[in-house]
Structure formats: C-alpha cells, structure tokens
PDB file of C-alpha atoms in Angstrom:
ATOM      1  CA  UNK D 114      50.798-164.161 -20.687  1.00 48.00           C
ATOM      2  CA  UNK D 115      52.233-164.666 -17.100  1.00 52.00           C
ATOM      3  CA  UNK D 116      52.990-168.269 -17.171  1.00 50.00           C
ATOM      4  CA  UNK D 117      54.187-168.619 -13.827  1.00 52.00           C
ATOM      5  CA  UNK D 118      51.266-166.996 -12.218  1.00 49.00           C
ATOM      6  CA  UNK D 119      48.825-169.288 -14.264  1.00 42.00           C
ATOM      7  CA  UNK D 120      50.728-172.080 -12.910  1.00 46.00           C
ATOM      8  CA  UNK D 121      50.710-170.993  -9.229  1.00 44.00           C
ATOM      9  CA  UNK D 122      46.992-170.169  -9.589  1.00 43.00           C
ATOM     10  CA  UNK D 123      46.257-173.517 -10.908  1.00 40.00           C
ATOM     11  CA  UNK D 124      48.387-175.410  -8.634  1.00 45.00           C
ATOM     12  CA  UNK D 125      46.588-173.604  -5.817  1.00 47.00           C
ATOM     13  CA  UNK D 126      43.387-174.249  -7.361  1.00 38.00           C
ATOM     14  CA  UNK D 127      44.453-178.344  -7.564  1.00 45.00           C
ATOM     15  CA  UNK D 128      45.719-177.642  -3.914  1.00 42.00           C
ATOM     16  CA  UNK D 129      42.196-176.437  -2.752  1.00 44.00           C
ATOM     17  CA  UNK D 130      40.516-179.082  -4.223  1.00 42.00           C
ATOM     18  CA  UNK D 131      42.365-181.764  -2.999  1.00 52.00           C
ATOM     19  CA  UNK D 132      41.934-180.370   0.616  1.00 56.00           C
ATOM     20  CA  UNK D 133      38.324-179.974  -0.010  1.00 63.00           C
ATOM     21  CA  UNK D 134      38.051-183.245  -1.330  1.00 63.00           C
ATOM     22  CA  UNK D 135      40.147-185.020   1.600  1.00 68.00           C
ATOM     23  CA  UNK D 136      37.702-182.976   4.219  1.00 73.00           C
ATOM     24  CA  UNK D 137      35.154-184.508   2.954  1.00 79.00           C
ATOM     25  CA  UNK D 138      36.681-188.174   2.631  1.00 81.00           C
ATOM     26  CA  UNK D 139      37.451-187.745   6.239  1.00 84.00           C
ATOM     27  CA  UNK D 140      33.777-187.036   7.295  1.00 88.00           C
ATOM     28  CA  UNK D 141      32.057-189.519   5.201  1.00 89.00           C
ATOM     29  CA  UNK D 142      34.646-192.177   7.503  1.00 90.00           C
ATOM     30  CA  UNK D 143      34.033-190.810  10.706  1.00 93.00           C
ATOM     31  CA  UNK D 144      30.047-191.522   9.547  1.00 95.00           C
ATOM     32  CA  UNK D 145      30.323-195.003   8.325  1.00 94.00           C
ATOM     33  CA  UNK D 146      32.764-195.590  11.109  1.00 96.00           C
ATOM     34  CA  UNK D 147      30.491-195.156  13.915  1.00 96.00           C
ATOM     35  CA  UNK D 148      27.665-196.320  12.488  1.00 97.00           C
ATOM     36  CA  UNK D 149      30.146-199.771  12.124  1.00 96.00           C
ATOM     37  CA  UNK D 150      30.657-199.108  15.998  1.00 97.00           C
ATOM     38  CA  UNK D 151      27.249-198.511  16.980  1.00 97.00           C
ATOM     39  CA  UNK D 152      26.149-201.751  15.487  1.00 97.00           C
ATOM     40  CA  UNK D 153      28.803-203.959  17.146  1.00 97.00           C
ATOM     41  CA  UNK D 154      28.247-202.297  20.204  1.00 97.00           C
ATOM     42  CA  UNK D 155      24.573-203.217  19.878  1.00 97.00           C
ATOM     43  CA  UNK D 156      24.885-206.861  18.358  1.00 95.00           C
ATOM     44  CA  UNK D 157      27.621-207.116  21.672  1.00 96.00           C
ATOM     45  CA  UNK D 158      25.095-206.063  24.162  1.00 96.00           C
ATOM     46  CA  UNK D 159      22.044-207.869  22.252  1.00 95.00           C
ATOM     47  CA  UNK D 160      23.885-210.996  22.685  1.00 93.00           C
ATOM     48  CA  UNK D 161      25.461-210.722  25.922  1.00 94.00           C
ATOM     49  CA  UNK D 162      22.097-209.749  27.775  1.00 93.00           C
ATOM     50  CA  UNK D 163      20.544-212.759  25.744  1.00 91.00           C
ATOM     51  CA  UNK D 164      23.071-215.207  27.432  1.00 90.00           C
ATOM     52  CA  UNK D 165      23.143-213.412  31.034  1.00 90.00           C
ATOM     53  CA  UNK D 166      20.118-211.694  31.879  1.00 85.00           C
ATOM     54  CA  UNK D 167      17.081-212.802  29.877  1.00 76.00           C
ATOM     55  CA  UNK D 168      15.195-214.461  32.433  1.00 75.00           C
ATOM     56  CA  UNK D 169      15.777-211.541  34.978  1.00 79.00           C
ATOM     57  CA  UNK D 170      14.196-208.411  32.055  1.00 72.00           C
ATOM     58  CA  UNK D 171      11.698-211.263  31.004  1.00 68.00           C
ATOM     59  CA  UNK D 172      10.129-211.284  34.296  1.00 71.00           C
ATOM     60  CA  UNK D 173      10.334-207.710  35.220  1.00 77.00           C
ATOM     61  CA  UNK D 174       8.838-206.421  31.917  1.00 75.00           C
ATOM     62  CA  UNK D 175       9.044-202.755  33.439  1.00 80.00           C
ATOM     63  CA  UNK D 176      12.362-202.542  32.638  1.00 82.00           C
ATOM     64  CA  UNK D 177      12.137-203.448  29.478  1.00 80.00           C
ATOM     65  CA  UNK D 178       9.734-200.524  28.618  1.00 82.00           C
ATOM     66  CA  UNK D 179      11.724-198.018  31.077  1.00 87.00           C
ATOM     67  CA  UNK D 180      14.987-198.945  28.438  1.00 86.00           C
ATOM     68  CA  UNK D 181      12.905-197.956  25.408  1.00 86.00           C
ATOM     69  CA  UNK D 182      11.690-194.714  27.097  1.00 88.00           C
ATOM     70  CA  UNK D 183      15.253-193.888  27.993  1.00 89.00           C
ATOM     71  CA  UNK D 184      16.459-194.551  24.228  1.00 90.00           C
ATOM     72  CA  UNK D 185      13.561-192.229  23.351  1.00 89.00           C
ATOM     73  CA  UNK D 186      14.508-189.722  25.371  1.00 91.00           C
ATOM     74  CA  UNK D 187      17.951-190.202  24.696  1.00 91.00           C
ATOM     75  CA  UNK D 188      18.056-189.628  21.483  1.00 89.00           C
ATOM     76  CA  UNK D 189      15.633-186.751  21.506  1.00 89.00           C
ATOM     77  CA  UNK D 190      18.071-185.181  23.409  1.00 90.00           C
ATOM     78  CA  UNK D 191      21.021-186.043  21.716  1.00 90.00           C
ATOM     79  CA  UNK D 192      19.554-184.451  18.658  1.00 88.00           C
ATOM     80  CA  UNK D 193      18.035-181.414  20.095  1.00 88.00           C
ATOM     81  CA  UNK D 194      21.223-180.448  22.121  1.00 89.00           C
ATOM     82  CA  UNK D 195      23.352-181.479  19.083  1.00 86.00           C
ATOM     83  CA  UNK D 196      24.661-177.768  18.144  1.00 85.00           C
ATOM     84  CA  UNK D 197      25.312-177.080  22.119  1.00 90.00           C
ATOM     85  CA  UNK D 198      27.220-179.927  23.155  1.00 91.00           C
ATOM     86  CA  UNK D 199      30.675-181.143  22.724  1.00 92.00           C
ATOM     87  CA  UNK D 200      31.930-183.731  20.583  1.00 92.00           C
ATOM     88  CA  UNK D 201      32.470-185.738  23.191  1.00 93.00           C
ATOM     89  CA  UNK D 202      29.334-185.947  24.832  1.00 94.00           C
ATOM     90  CA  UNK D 203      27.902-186.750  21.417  1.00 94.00           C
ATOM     91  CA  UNK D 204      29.877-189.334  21.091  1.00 95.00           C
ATOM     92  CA  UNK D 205      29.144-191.029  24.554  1.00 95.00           C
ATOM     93  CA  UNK D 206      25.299-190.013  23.680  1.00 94.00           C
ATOM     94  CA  UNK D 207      25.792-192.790  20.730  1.00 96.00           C
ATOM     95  CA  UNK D 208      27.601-195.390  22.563  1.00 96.00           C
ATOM     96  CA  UNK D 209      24.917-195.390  25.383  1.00 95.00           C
ATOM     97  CA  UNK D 210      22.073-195.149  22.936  1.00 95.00           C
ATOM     98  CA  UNK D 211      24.034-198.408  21.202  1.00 96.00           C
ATOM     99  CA  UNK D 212      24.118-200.261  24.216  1.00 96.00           C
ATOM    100  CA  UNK D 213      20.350-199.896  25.653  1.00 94.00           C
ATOM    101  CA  UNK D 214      19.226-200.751  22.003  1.00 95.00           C
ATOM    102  CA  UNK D 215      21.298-203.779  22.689  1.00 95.00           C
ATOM    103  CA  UNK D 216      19.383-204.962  25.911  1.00 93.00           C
ATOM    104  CA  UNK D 217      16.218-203.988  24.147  1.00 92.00           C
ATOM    105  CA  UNK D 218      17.004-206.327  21.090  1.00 93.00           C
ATOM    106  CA  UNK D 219      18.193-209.371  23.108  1.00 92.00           C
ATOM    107  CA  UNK D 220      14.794-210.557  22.728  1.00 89.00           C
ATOM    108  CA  UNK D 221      15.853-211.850  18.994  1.00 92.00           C
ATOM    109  CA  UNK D 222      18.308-214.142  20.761  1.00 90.00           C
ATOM    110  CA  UNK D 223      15.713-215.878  22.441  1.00 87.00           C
ATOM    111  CA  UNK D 224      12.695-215.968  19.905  1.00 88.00           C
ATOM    112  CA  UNK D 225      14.937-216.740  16.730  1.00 92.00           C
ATOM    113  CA  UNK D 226      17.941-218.852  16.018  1.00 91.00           C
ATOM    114  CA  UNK D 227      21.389-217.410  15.254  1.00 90.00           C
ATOM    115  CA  UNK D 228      21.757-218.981  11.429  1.00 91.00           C
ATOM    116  CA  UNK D 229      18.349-217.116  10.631  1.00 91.00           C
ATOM    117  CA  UNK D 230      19.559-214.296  12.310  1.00 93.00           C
ATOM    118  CA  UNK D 231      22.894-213.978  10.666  1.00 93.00           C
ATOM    119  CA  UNK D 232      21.373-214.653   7.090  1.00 93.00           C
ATOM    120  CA  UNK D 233      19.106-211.572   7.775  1.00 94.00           C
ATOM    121  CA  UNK D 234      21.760-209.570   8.992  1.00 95.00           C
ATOM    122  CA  UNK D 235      23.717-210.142   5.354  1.00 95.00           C
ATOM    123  CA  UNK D 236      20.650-209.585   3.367  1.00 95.00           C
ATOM    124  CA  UNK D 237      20.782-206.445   5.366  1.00 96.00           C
ATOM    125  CA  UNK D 238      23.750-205.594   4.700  1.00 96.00           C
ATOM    126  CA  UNK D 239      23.270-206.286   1.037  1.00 96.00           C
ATOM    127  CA  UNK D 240      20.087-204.549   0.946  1.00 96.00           C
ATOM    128  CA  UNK D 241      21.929-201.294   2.671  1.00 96.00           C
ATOM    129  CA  UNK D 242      25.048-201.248   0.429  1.00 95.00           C
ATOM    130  CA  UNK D 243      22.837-200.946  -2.911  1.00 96.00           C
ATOM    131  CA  UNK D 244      20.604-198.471  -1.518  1.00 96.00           C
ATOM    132  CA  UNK D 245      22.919-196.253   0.080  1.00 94.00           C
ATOM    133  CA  UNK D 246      24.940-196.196  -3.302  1.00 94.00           C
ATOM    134  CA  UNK D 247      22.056-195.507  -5.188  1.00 95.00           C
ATOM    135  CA  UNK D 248      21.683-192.895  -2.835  1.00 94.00           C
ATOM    136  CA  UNK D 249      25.085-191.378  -3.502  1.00 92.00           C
ATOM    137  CA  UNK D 250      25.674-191.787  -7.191  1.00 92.00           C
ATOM    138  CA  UNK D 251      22.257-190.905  -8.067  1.00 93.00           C
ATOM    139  CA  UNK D 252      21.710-187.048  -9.482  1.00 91.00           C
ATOM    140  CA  UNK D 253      17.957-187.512  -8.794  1.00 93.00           C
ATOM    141  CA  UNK D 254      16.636-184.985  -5.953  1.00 93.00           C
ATOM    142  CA  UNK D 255      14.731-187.956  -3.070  1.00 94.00           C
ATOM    143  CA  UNK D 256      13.708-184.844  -1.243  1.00 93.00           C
ATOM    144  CA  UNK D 257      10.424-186.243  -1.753  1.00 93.00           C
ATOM    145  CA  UNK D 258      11.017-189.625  -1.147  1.00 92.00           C
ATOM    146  CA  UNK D 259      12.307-188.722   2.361  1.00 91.00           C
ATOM    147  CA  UNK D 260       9.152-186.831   3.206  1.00 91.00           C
ATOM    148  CA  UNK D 261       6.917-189.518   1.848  1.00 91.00           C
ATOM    149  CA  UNK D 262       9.101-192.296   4.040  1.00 91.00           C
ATOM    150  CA  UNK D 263       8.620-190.116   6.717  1.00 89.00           C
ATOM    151  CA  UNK D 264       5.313-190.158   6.734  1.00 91.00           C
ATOM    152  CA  UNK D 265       4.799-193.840   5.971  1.00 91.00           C
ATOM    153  CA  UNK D 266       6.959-193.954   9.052  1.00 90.00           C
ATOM    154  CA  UNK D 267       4.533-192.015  11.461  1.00 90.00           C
ATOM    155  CA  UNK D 268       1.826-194.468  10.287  1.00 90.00           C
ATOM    156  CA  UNK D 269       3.736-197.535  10.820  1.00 90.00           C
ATOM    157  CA  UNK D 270       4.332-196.723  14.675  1.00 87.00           C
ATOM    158  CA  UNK D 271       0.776-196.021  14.868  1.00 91.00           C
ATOM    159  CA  UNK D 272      -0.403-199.160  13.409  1.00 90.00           C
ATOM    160  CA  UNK D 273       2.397-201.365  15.135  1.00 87.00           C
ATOM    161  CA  UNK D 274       1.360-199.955  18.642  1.00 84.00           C
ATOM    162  CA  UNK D 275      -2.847-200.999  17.508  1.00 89.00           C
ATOM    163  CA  UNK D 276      -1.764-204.562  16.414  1.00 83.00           C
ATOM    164  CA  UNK D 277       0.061-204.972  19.973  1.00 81.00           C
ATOM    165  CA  UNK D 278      -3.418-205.188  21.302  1.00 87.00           C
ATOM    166  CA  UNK D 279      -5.366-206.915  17.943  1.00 82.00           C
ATOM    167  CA  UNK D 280      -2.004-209.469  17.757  1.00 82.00           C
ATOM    168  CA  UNK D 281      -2.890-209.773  13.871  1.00 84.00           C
ATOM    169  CA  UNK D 282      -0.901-212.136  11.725  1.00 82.00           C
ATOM    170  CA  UNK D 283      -1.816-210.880   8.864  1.00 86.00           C
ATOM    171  CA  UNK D 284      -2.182-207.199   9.932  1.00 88.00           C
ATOM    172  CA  UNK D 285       1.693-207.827  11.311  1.00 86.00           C
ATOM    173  CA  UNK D 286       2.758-209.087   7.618  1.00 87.00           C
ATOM    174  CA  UNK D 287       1.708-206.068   6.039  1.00 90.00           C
ATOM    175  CA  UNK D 288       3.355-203.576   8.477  1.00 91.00           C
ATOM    176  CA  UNK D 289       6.537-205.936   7.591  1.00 90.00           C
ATOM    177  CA  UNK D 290       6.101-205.181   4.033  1.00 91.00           C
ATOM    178  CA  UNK D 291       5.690-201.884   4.495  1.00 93.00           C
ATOM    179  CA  UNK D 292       8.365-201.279   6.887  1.00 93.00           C
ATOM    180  CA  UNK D 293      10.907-203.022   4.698  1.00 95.00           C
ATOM    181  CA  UNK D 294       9.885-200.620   1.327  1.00 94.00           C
ATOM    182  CA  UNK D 295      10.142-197.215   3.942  1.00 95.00           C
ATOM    183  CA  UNK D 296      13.723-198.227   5.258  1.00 96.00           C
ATOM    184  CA  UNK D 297      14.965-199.270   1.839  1.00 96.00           C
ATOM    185  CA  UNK D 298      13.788-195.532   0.255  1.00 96.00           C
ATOM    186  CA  UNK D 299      14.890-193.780   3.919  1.00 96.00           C
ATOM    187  CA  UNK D 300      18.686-195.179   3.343  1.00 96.00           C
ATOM    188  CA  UNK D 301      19.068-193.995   0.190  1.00 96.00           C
ATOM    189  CA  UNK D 302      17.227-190.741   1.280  1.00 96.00           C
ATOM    190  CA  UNK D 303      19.750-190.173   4.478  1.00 96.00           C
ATOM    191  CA  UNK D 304      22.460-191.216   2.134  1.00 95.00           C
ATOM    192  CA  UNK D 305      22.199-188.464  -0.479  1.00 94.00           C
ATOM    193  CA  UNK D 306      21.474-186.118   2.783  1.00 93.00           C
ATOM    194  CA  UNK D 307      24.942-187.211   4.126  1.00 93.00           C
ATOM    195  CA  UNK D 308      26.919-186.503   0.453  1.00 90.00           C
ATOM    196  CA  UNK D 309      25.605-183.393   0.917  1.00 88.00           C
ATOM    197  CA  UNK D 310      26.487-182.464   4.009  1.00 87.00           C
ATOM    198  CA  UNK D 311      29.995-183.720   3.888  1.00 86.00           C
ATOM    199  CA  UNK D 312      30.152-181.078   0.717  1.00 82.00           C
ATOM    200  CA  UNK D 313      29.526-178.098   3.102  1.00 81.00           C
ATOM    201  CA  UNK D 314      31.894-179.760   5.409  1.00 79.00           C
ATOM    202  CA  UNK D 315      34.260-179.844   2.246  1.00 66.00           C
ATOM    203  CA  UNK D 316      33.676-176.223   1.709  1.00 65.00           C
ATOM    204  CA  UNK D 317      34.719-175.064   5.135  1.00 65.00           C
ATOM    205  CA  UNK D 318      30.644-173.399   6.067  1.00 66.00           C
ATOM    206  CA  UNK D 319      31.229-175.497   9.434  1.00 71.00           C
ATOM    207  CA  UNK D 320      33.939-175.705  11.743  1.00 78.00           C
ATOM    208  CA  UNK D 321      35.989-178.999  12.846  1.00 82.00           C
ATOM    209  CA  UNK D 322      33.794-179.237  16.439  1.00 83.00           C
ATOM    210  CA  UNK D 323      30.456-179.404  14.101  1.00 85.00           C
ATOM    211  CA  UNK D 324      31.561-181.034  11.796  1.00 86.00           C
ATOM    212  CA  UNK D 325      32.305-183.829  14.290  1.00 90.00           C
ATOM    213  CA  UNK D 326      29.079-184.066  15.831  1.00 91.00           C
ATOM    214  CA  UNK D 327      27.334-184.004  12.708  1.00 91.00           C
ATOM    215  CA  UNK D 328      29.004-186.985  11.820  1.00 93.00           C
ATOM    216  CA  UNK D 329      27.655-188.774  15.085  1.00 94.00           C
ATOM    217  CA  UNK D 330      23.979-187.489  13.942  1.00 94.00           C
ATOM    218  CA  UNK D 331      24.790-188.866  10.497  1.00 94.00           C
ATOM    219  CA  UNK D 332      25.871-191.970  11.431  1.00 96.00           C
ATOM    220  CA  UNK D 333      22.866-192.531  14.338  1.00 96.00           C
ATOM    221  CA  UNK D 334      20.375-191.673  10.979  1.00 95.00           C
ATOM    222  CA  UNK D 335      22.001-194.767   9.079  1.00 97.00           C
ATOM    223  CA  UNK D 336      22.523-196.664  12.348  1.00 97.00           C
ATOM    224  CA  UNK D 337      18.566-196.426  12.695  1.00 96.00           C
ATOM    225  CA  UNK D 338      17.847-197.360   9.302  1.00 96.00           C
ATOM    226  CA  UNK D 339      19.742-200.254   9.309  1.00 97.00           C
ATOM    227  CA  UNK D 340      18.597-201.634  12.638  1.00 96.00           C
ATOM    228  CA  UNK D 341      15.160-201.123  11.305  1.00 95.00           C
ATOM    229  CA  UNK D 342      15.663-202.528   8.143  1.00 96.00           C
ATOM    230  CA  UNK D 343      16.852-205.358   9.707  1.00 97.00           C
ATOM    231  CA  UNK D 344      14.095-206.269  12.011  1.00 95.00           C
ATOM    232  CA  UNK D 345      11.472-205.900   9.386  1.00 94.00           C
ATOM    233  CA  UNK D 346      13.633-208.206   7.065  1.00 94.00           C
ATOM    234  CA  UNK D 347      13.780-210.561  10.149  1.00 93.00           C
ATOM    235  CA  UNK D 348       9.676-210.886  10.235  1.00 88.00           C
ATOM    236  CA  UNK D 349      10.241-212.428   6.838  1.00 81.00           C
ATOM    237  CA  UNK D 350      13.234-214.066   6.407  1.00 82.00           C
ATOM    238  CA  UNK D 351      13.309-215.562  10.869  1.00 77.00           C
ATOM    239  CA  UNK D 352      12.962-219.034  11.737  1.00 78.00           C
ATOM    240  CA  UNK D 353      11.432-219.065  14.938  1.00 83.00           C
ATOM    241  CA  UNK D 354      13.280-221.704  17.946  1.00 74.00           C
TER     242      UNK D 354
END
C-alpha cells in the first residue's frame, strides 16, 4: 500500500473540508452580521425620528403611509432583482430599507415607554436565540412549518388591515397571539433555510458575488422576523405612557 499517497489524499481531503467548512462560517457571519446592522440602524432611526420629527409625520399622516409603500416596494424589488444586481446595491437596498422601517417604527417611542420597550426587545432576543438554534441543530425537515407560517401570515395581514376599521380589543389580542406563534415557527423555519444554504455556499454551487447577496436576503428574512416578533411581543408585554 502507497502510504504516502494515502496520506496526501487524506490531507487533501482534511484540506477540502476545512475550506468548505470556513466558507460556510464566513457566510453564516456576513448573515447574522447584517441582520445585527439592520436592527441598529433601525432602533437608530426609530429613536432619532421619535425625538426630532414626531410631531411633523404625526400631522402629515401621508407620509407615514407613502414610507410603508416605499419599504414595500423596496423590498419587492430588492428581492426580485436579487440575482441581477451587485453586491453593493444589495447592500445599500438593506440599509435604506433599515432606515425607513426606522421612521415607520418611531411611533413605539411615543405610545410606549423605553423600560417596556427594552424588556421586550430582550425577551426578543431570547425568544430568537432558542428558536433559531432549534432551527439549526434540529434534523427535523420544517418545510412544512414554513408553508403553514406562511399562510397564517397572509391571514394575519388580512385580519390586521379589517380590525384597523372594527378597532377590536379583543379581536387585536388574538392577532397578537397569533402573530407571536407564526414568527416564533418562521425563525426557526428561515434558520434551517439559511444552514442550508450556507452548505451550497460551502460546496462551491455559487460564486463569491451570489453568495454575497444571498447573505443580504438571508439576513433581511431574519431581520423581518425579528422586527415582527418583536412588535407582537410588544402588544403583550408594552406599558403604554
């Protein structure tokens, strides 16, 4: 037996696996990273348009709703142009979306206080770590739990948009409850989704340009699953001013 080719096929083997392995490592950071980013950029702007301009969006309510069509739009786009675009575009896409969610949210500022807020962001936070482990440790297929949150999600825009106009407390409670339980199974969904896709990015099926902007998509999936999360935990867990 040829001892020394053994040993360079195995060492190439370990060497391929390693690189593999750090590929991977590197996308799964770039993910969490700007997800990290997108939130501070949006707590920054939530809180800064609280302090500066809440009077002026408060009594020009078209603005308000021409932000929330722009996000819309924005990322629509974003995702739909994903695979023509460059990196860097994507990554401005993000930061913009980031910062008009920002403005948007300011209204938390002024309808709850900042302990109640803050407590709500760390049960978040809690609430998003143990999920999105489960989500990557767990050898269960949530295939179907994505589609089923998906759904649950379609119905929960429709029946948020009808209690606008019926202004039901109770109706409003339920739609918390609900929201809360489709976030918590749509992190761990995206999660496993993300593990996944930084495996082909391990395996070299996409190159170093898409593999960058997927990250940006990744991390604007968990982005929007924790800001969600979060506001439905707020409905619950807010002391109103």
């Amino acid at each position: 037996m040829d001892y020394q080719k053994f040993n360079a096929a195995a060492e190439n083997f370990s060497a391929s696996v390693s690189n593999e392995l750090a590929i991977q490592s590197a996308f799964i950071n770039r993910v969490f990273l700007w997800m990290t980013a997108g939130l501070a950029i949006t707590a920054f702007a939530a809180y800064f348009t609280a302090k500066n301009f809440s009077d002026y969006i408060a009594a020009t309510p078209g603005i308000f709703w021409g932000l929330i069509v722009a996000e819309f739009l924005l990322v629509l786009g974003l995702t739909a142009a994903i695979r023509t675009i460059s990196p860097a575009v994507a990554v401005i896409g993000f930061i913009l979306f980031a910062a008009l969610n920002g403005v948007t949210l300011s209204w938390i500022f002024l309808v709850y206080n900042l302990n109640s807020i803050t407590a709500t962001f760390l049960s978040t936070s809690l609430t998003f770590g143990i999920m999105g482990l489960y989500g990557w440790v767990t050898k269960r297929d949530l295939t179907a739990i994505g589609s089923l949150g998906t759904m649950f999600l379609l119905g929960l825009i429709i029946s948020s948009v009808i209690n606008i106009f019926l202004r039901n407390s109770t109706f409003d409670l339920i739609i918390s409850a609900v929201g809360v339980l489709v976030f918590v199974g749509l992190t761990a969904y995206d999660t496993q989704k993300i593990k996944q896709l930084a495996i082909s990015v391990g395996y070299g099926e996409v190159s170093e340009a898409d593999s960058r902007k997927m990250s940006i998509i990744g991390a604007l999936t968990l982005y929007l699953d924790f800001v969600n999360l979060f506001l439905y935990l707020l409905r619950f867990m807010g002391n109103r001013k």
